[in-house]
mmCIF file of C-alpha atoms in Angstrom:
data_model
loop_
_atom_site.group_PDB
_atom_site.id
_atom_site.type_symbol
_atom_site.label_atom_id
_atom_site.label_comp_id
_atom_site.label_asym_id
_atom_site.label_seq_id
_atom_site.Cartn_x
_atom_site.Cartn_y
_atom_site.Cartn_z
ATOM 1 C CA MET A 581 28.078 132.618 49.519
ATOM 2 C CA PRO A 582 28.489 135.597 47.239
ATOM 3 C CA ASN A 583 29.903 135.461 43.740
ATOM 4 C CA PRO A 584 32.074 138.622 43.508
ATOM 5 C CA ALA A 585 32.236 138.441 39.742
ATOM 6 C CA THR A 586 28.461 138.296 39.462
ATOM 7 C CA ALA A 587 27.912 140.907 42.142
ATOM 8 C CA ALA A 588 30.095 143.287 40.165
ATOM 9 C CA THR A 589 27.984 142.972 37.024
ATOM 10 C CA PRO A 590 26.733 146.479 36.115
ATOM 11 C CA ALA A 591 23.363 145.219 34.895
ATOM 12 C CA ALA A 592 21.835 145.417 38.373
ATOM 13 C CA PRO A 593 19.542 148.404 39.074
ATOM 14 C CA ALA A 594 20.624 151.253 41.318
ATOM 15 C CA THR A 595 18.173 150.167 44.015
ATOM 16 C CA PRO A 596 16.578 146.801 44.764
ATOM 17 C CA ALA A 597 13.834 146.266 42.209
ATOM 18 C CA PRO A 598 11.390 143.402 41.801
ATOM 19 C CA ALA A 599 11.926 140.774 39.129
ATOM 20 C CA ALA A 600 8.165 140.269 39.135
ATOM 21 C CA GLY A 601 5.712 142.139 41.303
ATOM 22 C CA ALA A 602 6.726 144.439 44.130
ATOM 23 C CA SER A 603 8.295 143.885 47.521
ATOM 24 C CA ARG A 604 5.920 143.679 50.454
ATOM 25 C CA PHE A 605 6.663 143.452 54.147
ATOM 26 C CA ALA A 606 5.602 140.997 56.811
ATOM 27 C CA GLU A 607 5.726 142.040 60.451
ATOM 28 C CA LEU A 608 6.898 139.266 62.756
ATOM 29 C CA PRO A 609 6.092 140.036 66.397
ATOM 30 C CA ALA A 610 8.761 139.565 69.024
ATOM 31 C CA SER A 611 8.939 136.087 70.514
ATOM 32 C CA ALA A 612 11.166 134.114 72.830
ATOM 33 C CA ALA A 613 13.255 133.213 69.772
ATOM 34 C CA HIS A 614 13.653 136.620 68.087
ATOM 35 C CA ASP A 615 12.988 140.343 68.302
ATOM 36 C CA ALA A 616 10.231 141.974 66.269
ATOM 37 C CA LEU A 617 11.214 141.794 62.597
ATOM 38 C CA ARG A 618 10.134 143.326 59.306
ATOM 39 C CA ILE A 619 10.685 140.876 56.463
ATOM 40 C CA GLU A 620 10.816 141.822 52.788
ATOM 41 C CA TYR A 621 9.093 139.314 50.502
ATOM 42 C CA ARG A 622 7.583 138.943 47.035
ATOM 43 C CA TRP A 623 5.026 136.588 45.588
ATOM 44 C CA LEU A 624 5.604 135.053 42.164
ATOM 45 C CA ASN A 625 2.660 133.957 40.013
ATOM 46 C CA GLU A 626 0.323 134.912 42.841
ATOM 47 C CA PRO A 627 -2.849 136.708 41.640
ATOM 48 C CA ALA A 628 -3.857 137.612 45.198
ATOM 49 C CA ALA A 629 -1.486 137.031 48.095
ATOM 50 C CA GLN A 630 -4.283 136.623 50.599
ATOM 51 C CA ARG A 631 -6.251 134.130 48.530
ATOM 52 C CA ALA A 632 -5.937 130.437 49.220
ATOM 53 C CA ASP A 633 -4.450 128.790 46.141
ATOM 54 C CA ASP A 634 -4.317 125.103 45.259
ATOM 55 C CA THR A 635 -1.194 125.628 43.158
ATOM 56 C CA PRO A 636 1.840 124.252 45.041
ATOM 57 C CA LEU A 637 4.353 126.764 46.327
ATOM 58 C CA ALA A 638 8.086 127.065 45.701
ATOM 59 C CA LEU A 639 9.890 128.831 48.549
ATOM 60 C CA PHE A 640 13.334 130.258 47.741
ATOM 61 C CA LEU A 641 16.079 130.710 50.375
ATOM 62 C CA HIS A 642 18.939 132.971 49.311
ATOM 63 C CA GLU A 643 22.699 132.701 49.689
ATOM 64 C CA GLY A 644 24.916 134.226 52.384
ATOM 65 C CA LEU A 645 24.877 137.699 50.823
ATOM 66 C CA GLY A 646 21.652 137.326 48.877
ATOM 67 C CA SER A 647 18.306 139.082 49.025
ATOM 68 C CA VAL A 648 15.050 139.235 47.100
ATOM 69 C CA SER A 649 16.627 141.302 44.315
ATOM 70 C CA MET A 650 19.868 139.284 44.167
ATOM 71 C CA TRP A 651 17.882 136.337 42.790
ATOM 72 C CA ARG A 652 17.000 138.484 39.746
ATOM 73 C CA ASP A 653 14.555 136.631 37.487
ATOM 74 C CA TRP A 654 15.595 133.014 38.032
ATOM 75 C CA PRO A 655 12.877 132.101 40.585
ATOM 76 C CA GLN A 656 10.211 133.600 38.320
ATOM 77 C CA ARG A 657 11.435 131.676 35.295
ATOM 78 C CA LEU A 658 11.665 128.416 37.229
ATOM 79 C CA CYS A 659 8.160 128.828 38.683
ATOM 80 C CA GLU A 660 6.750 129.468 35.232
ATOM 81 C CA ARG A 661 8.382 126.323 33.891
ATOM 82 C CA LEU A 662 7.177 124.222 36.802
ATOM 83 C CA GLY A 663 3.689 125.719 36.996
ATOM 84 C CA LEU A 664 4.233 126.759 40.615
ATOM 85 C CA ARG A 665 3.577 129.926 42.533
ATOM 86 C CA GLY A 666 6.633 131.239 44.337
ATOM 87 C CA LEU A 667 7.764 133.105 47.415
ATOM 88 C CA VAL A 668 11.109 134.857 47.818
ATOM 89 C CA TYR A 669 12.151 136.785 50.906
ATOM 90 C CA SER A 670 15.161 138.520 52.427
ATOM 91 C CA ARG A 671 16.337 137.098 55.717
ATOM 92 C CA PRO A 672 16.831 139.523 58.640
ATOM 93 C CA GLY A 673 19.929 141.607 57.982
ATOM 94 C CA TYR A 674 19.528 141.432 54.191
ATOM 95 C CA GLY A 675 17.756 143.284 51.406
ATOM 96 C CA LEU A 676 15.069 145.560 52.785
ATOM 97 C CA SER A 677 14.407 143.414 55.861
ATOM 98 C CA THR A 678 15.253 144.544 59.389
ATOM 99 C CA PRO A 679 19.011 145.175 59.396
ATOM 100 C CA ARG A 680 21.441 143.665 61.840
ATOM 101 C CA ALA A 681 22.476 146.143 64.535
ATOM 102 C CA PRO A 682 26.216 146.919 64.217
ATOM 103 C CA HIS A 683 27.052 145.371 67.595
ATOM 104 C CA VAL A 684 25.132 142.138 66.965
ATOM 105 C CA LYS A 685 27.071 139.052 65.881
ATOM 106 C CA TRP A 686 25.319 136.080 64.326
ATOM 107 C CA PRO A 687 25.572 133.011 66.619
ATOM 108 C CA VAL A 688 27.227 129.817 65.430
ATOM 109 C CA ASP A 689 23.800 128.187 65.061
ATOM 110 C CA PHE A 690 22.288 131.115 63.126
ATOM 111 C CA MET A 691 21.142 128.878 60.276
ATOM 112 C CA THR A 692 19.295 126.609 62.698
ATOM 113 C CA GLU A 693 17.554 129.667 64.155
ATOM 114 C CA GLN A 694 16.489 130.724 60.663
ATOM 115 C CA ALA A 695 15.057 127.280 59.872
ATOM 116 C CA ARG A 696 13.512 126.578 63.265
ATOM 117 C CA ASP A 697 12.118 130.005 64.189
ATOM 118 C CA ILE A 698 12.178 132.695 61.497
ATOM 119 C CA LEU A 699 10.924 130.721 58.502
ATOM 120 C CA PRO A 700 7.916 129.169 60.306
ATOM 121 C CA ALA A 701 7.048 132.589 61.765
ATOM 122 C CA LEU A 702 7.076 134.098 58.285
ATOM 123 C CA LEU A 703 4.877 131.314 56.911
ATOM 124 C CA ASP A 704 2.450 131.921 59.776
ATOM 125 C CA ALA A 705 2.411 135.667 59.089
ATOM 126 C CA LEU A 706 1.646 135.052 55.410
ATOM 127 C CA GLY A 707 -1.162 132.613 56.171
ATOM 128 C CA ILE A 708 0.571 129.598 54.634
ATOM 129 C CA ASP A 709 -1.184 126.838 56.517
ATOM 130 C CA ALA A 710 -0.239 123.220 57.190
ATOM 131 C CA ARG A 711 -1.956 121.943 54.043
ATOM 132 C CA GLN A 712 -0.049 124.378 51.843
ATOM 133 C CA ARG A 713 3.229 123.600 53.601
ATOM 134 C CA ARG A 714 2.864 119.892 52.902
ATOM 135 C CA ARG A 715 2.834 120.791 49.179
ATOM 136 C CA MET A 716 5.656 123.357 49.409
ATOM 137 C CA TRP A 717 8.980 122.891 47.604
ATOM 138 C CA VAL A 718 11.874 124.491 49.498
ATOM 139 C CA ILE A 719 14.700 125.624 47.194
ATOM 140 C CA GLY A 720 17.864 126.977 48.810
ATOM 141 C CA HIS A 721 21.250 128.226 47.649
ATOM 142 C CA SER A 722 24.475 128.097 49.716
ATOM 143 C CA ASP A 723 23.617 129.206 53.278
ATOM 144 C CA GLY A 724 20.010 129.089 52.109
ATOM 145 C CA GLY A 725 20.581 125.495 51.049
ATOM 146 C CA SER A 726 21.787 124.684 54.560
ATOM 147 C CA ILE A 727 18.704 126.371 55.996
ATOM 148 C CA ALA A 728 16.522 124.324 53.615
ATOM 149 C CA LEU A 729 18.160 121.111 54.854
ATOM 150 C CA LEU A 730 17.622 122.130 58.463
ATOM 151 C CA TYR A 731 13.979 123.026 57.814
ATOM 152 C CA ALA A 732 13.420 119.657 56.088
ATOM 153 C CA ALA A 733 14.979 117.873 59.068
ATOM 154 C CA LEU A 734 13.200 119.879 61.768
ATOM 155 C CA TYR A 735 9.784 119.872 60.063
ATOM 156 C CA PRO A 736 9.826 116.667 57.981
ATOM 157 C CA GLU A 737 6.080 116.764 57.280
ATOM 158 C CA ALA A 738 5.887 120.491 56.483
ATOM 159 C CA LEU A 739 7.154 120.396 52.896
ATOM 160 C CA ALA A 740 6.789 118.375 49.712
ATOM 161 C CA GLY A 741 10.538 118.191 49.171
ATOM 162 C CA ALA A 742 13.720 120.227 48.967
ATOM 163 C CA VAL A 743 16.244 121.298 46.357
ATOM 164 C CA VAL A 744 19.598 122.522 47.671
ATOM 165 C CA MET A 745 22.264 124.161 45.527
ATOM 166 C CA ALA A 746 25.854 124.353 46.828
ATOM 167 C CA PRO A 747 24.757 123.738 50.445
ATOM 168 C CA HIS A 748 27.097 123.556 53.424
ATOM 169 C CA VAL A 749 26.816 120.777 56.010
ATOM 170 C CA PHE A 750 30.246 121.346 57.566
ATOM 171 C CA VAL A 751 33.009 123.946 57.248
ATOM 172 C CA GLU A 752 35.807 123.358 54.738
ATOM 173 C CA ASP A 753 39.167 125.121 54.538
ATOM 174 C CA LEU A 754 38.293 126.105 50.975
ATOM 175 C CA SER A 755 35.191 127.964 52.171
ATOM 176 C CA VAL A 756 37.046 129.899 54.857
ATOM 177 C CA ALA A 757 39.849 130.888 52.469
ATOM 178 C CA SER A 758 37.391 132.148 49.850
ATOM 179 C CA ILE A 759 35.380 134.072 52.449
ATOM 180 C CA ALA A 760 38.557 135.741 53.724
ATOM 181 C CA GLN A 761 39.377 136.727 50.148
ATOM 182 C CA THR A 762 35.871 138.137 49.683
ATOM 183 C CA LYS A 763 36.381 140.328 52.760
ATOM 184 C CA GLN A 764 39.503 141.781 51.168
ATOM 185 C CA LEU A 765 37.585 142.461 47.962
ATOM 186 C CA TYR A 766 34.748 144.093 49.909
ATOM 187 C CA GLU A 767 37.149 146.453 51.657
ATOM 188 C CA THR A 768 39.455 147.272 48.722
ATOM 189 C CA THR A 769 37.347 147.179 45.542
ATOM 190 C CA ASP A 770 33.929 148.316 44.364
ATOM 191 C CA LEU A 771 32.284 145.099 45.578
ATOM 192 C CA ARG A 772 30.681 147.006 48.444
ATOM 193 C CA ASP A 773 29.034 149.430 46.010
ATOM 194 C CA LYS A 774 27.756 146.575 43.860
ATOM 195 C CA LEU A 775 26.251 144.744 46.831
ATOM 196 C CA ALA A 776 24.730 147.989 48.128
ATOM 197 C CA ARG A 777 22.320 147.832 45.181
ATOM 198 C CA HIS A 778 20.675 144.851 46.849
ATOM 199 C CA HIS A 779 20.778 145.749 50.561
ATOM 200 C CA ALA A 780 19.460 148.784 52.416
ATOM 201 C CA ASP A 781 22.287 148.322 54.943
ATOM 202 C CA VAL A 782 25.079 146.618 53.041
ATOM 203 C CA ASP A 783 27.474 146.475 56.004
ATOM 204 C CA SER A 784 24.767 144.734 58.027
ATOM 205 C CA ALA A 785 24.518 142.064 55.350
ATOM 206 C CA PHE A 786 28.207 141.653 54.645
ATOM 207 C CA TYR A 787 29.712 141.663 58.112
ATOM 208 C CA GLY A 788 26.928 139.594 59.642
ATOM 209 C CA TRP A 789 27.812 136.828 57.178
ATOM 210 C CA ASN A 790 31.566 137.386 56.979
ATOM 211 C CA ASP A 791 32.210 137.705 60.701
ATOM 212 C CA ILE A 792 30.514 134.453 61.637
ATOM 213 C CA TRP A 793 32.110 132.412 58.851
ATOM 214 C CA LEU A 794 35.563 133.720 59.835
ATOM 215 C CA ASN A 795 34.935 133.224 63.561
ATOM 216 C CA PRO A 796 37.241 130.395 64.764
ATOM 217 C CA ALA A 797 34.333 128.962 66.771
ATOM 218 C CA PHE A 798 32.401 128.448 63.538
ATOM 219 C CA ARG A 799 34.976 125.926 62.308
ATOM 220 C CA GLN A 800 33.199 123.360 64.507
ATOM 221 C CA TRP A 801 29.780 124.002 62.936
ATOM 222 C CA ARG A 802 28.243 120.958 61.271
ATOM 223 C CA ILE A 803 24.712 119.726 60.626
ATOM 224 C CA VAL A 804 25.658 116.295 59.327
ATOM 225 C CA ASP A 805 23.938 114.329 62.090
ATOM 226 C CA THR A 806 20.723 116.327 61.673
ATOM 227 C CA LEU A 807 20.306 115.231 58.066
ATOM 228 C CA ALA A 808 19.082 111.747 58.935
ATOM 229 C CA SER A 809 15.727 113.235 59.990
ATOM 230 C CA ILE A 810 14.934 114.302 56.409
ATOM 231 C CA ARG A 811 12.040 112.220 55.091
ATOM 232 C CA GLN A 812 10.813 114.040 51.991
ATOM 233 C CA PRO A 813 12.383 113.968 48.499
ATOM 234 C CA LEU A 814 15.728 115.763 48.332
ATOM 235 C CA LEU A 815 17.828 116.931 45.385
ATOM 236 C CA ALA A 816 21.347 118.199 46.117
ATOM 237 C CA ILE A 817 23.308 120.046 43.419
ATOM 238 C CA GLN A 818 26.973 121.045 43.338
ATOM 239 C CA GLY A 819 29.221 122.597 40.703
ATOM 240 C CA HIS A 820 32.625 121.069 40.015
ATOM 241 C CA ASP A 821 34.230 124.539 39.970
ATOM 242 C CA ASP A 822 32.738 125.863 43.220
ATOM 243 C CA ASN A 823 35.352 127.892 45.119
ATOM 244 C CA TYR A 824 33.245 127.838 48.318
ATOM 245 C CA GLY A 825 32.718 124.096 48.684
ATOM 246 C CA THR A 826 33.626 120.674 47.321
ATOM 247 C CA MET A 827 31.671 117.587 46.308
ATOM 248 C CA ALA A 828 32.233 116.319 49.854
ATOM 249 C CA GLN A 829 29.263 118.457 50.883
ATOM 250 C CA ILE A 830 26.634 116.710 48.781
ATOM 251 C CA ASP A 831 28.365 113.316 49.038
ATOM 252 C CA THR A 832 27.971 113.647 52.809
ATOM 253 C CA ILE A 833 24.279 114.462 52.330
ATOM 254 C CA ALA A 834 23.826 111.297 50.265
ATOM 255 C CA ALA A 835 25.535 109.219 52.963
ATOM 256 C CA ARG A 836 23.091 110.485 55.601
ATOM 257 C CA VAL A 837 19.962 110.676 53.417
ATOM 258 C CA PRO A 838 19.946 107.521 51.258
ATOM 259 C CA HIS A 839 16.984 108.644 49.159
ATOM 260 C CA ALA A 840 18.677 111.934 48.197
ATOM 261 C CA GLN A 841 19.443 112.473 44.526
ATOM 262 C CA LEU A 842 22.676 114.211 43.498
ATOM 263 C CA VAL A 843 23.503 116.330 40.465
ATOM 264 C CA LYS A 844 27.110 117.339 39.813
ATOM 265 C CA LEU A 845 27.397 120.104 37.236
ATOM 266 C CA ALA A 846 30.400 120.579 34.963
ATOM 267 C CA ALA A 847 31.658 124.102 34.212
ATOM 268 C CA CYS A 848 29.710 125.431 37.201
ATOM 269 C CA GLY A 849 30.877 127.472 40.161
ATOM 270 C CA HIS A 850 29.085 128.354 43.380
ATOM 271 C CA SER A 851 25.919 129.747 41.768
ATOM 272 C CA PRO A 852 24.326 127.099 39.531
ATOM 273 C CA HIS A 853 21.343 129.320 38.699
ATOM 274 C CA ARG A 854 23.767 131.828 37.155
ATOM 275 C CA ASP A 855 26.567 129.542 35.980
ATOM 276 C CA ALA A 856 24.590 126.638 34.512
ATOM 277 C CA PRO A 857 20.896 127.602 34.406
ATOM 278 C CA ALA A 858 19.845 125.223 31.616
ATOM 279 C CA PRO A 859 21.097 121.939 33.132
ATOM 280 C CA LEU A 860 20.065 123.150 36.579
ATOM 281 C CA ASP A 861 16.501 123.901 35.515
ATOM 282 C CA ASP A 862 16.278 120.592 33.645
ATOM 283 C CA ALA A 863 17.416 118.709 36.750
ATOM 284 C CA ILE A 864 14.964 120.479 39.043
ATOM 285 C CA ALA A 865 12.080 120.084 36.595
ATOM 286 C CA ALA A 866 12.723 116.346 36.200
ATOM 287 C CA PHE A 867 13.078 115.872 39.960
ATOM 288 C CA ILE A 868 9.843 117.662 40.885
ATOM 289 C CA ALA A 869 7.898 116.085 38.016
ATOM 290 C CA ALA A 870 8.897 112.632 39.247
ATOM 291 C CA GLN A 871 7.415 113.354 42.684
ATOM 292 C CA ARG A 872 4.019 114.557 41.488
#
């Protein structure tokens, strides 16, 4: 989910700019699951993208209105602390990736499609093989956290573990109310201009996300039963002041995934990496170090 207050911060550049390195593009050929796609991505701590590297990989999955540039420098800083190489990318419809056509509506199971089809296709295109995937840490925020959970459940042997920040596993009234408010802000304030700094087609990004979350059919969306398939280490993080979700989200994860570890952050809203970076980074560092 977006953080309107953060999105409105004037420190962002006029156009999407890399926090480290430059954006590149992966071409995903059309398949039975998706049309041909052009995906924006960046390597972090990667001396040569095409070179096999024994350093484990951290893969970052952005929020509902995120993109490569919306992460700013947090993935880079976390990778440096953890001694990992990193990969950030913009999902279709976001950043500089293939935009959503105006008439296209995301389906109710769009996050499952991202985890099941798009992410593995991107990993294939970038030459990230099975050995590297088994050592890959998947780190997701908000919708990206849900996609990380789905990937961990669908491909339980194709990752080292997952970290999810403010994930959604079912739809809460609080989420829908906040998303409706964000739509009003987008259409009546300068939020659209602020988000346009991070998306080549800002309406593609915003309405793709907003329309599906406000679709009455989406109220029935839930991935709770899928979680039991998660086998690898899992850390779930939630802020006490999140206006897009409650502690019920990660408590539900713990009920379905007994080995999951939970972190509940005080004085933290929906974006832990912006609201509480120090305790967040400490929690992630301790969690990953314990698995090595």
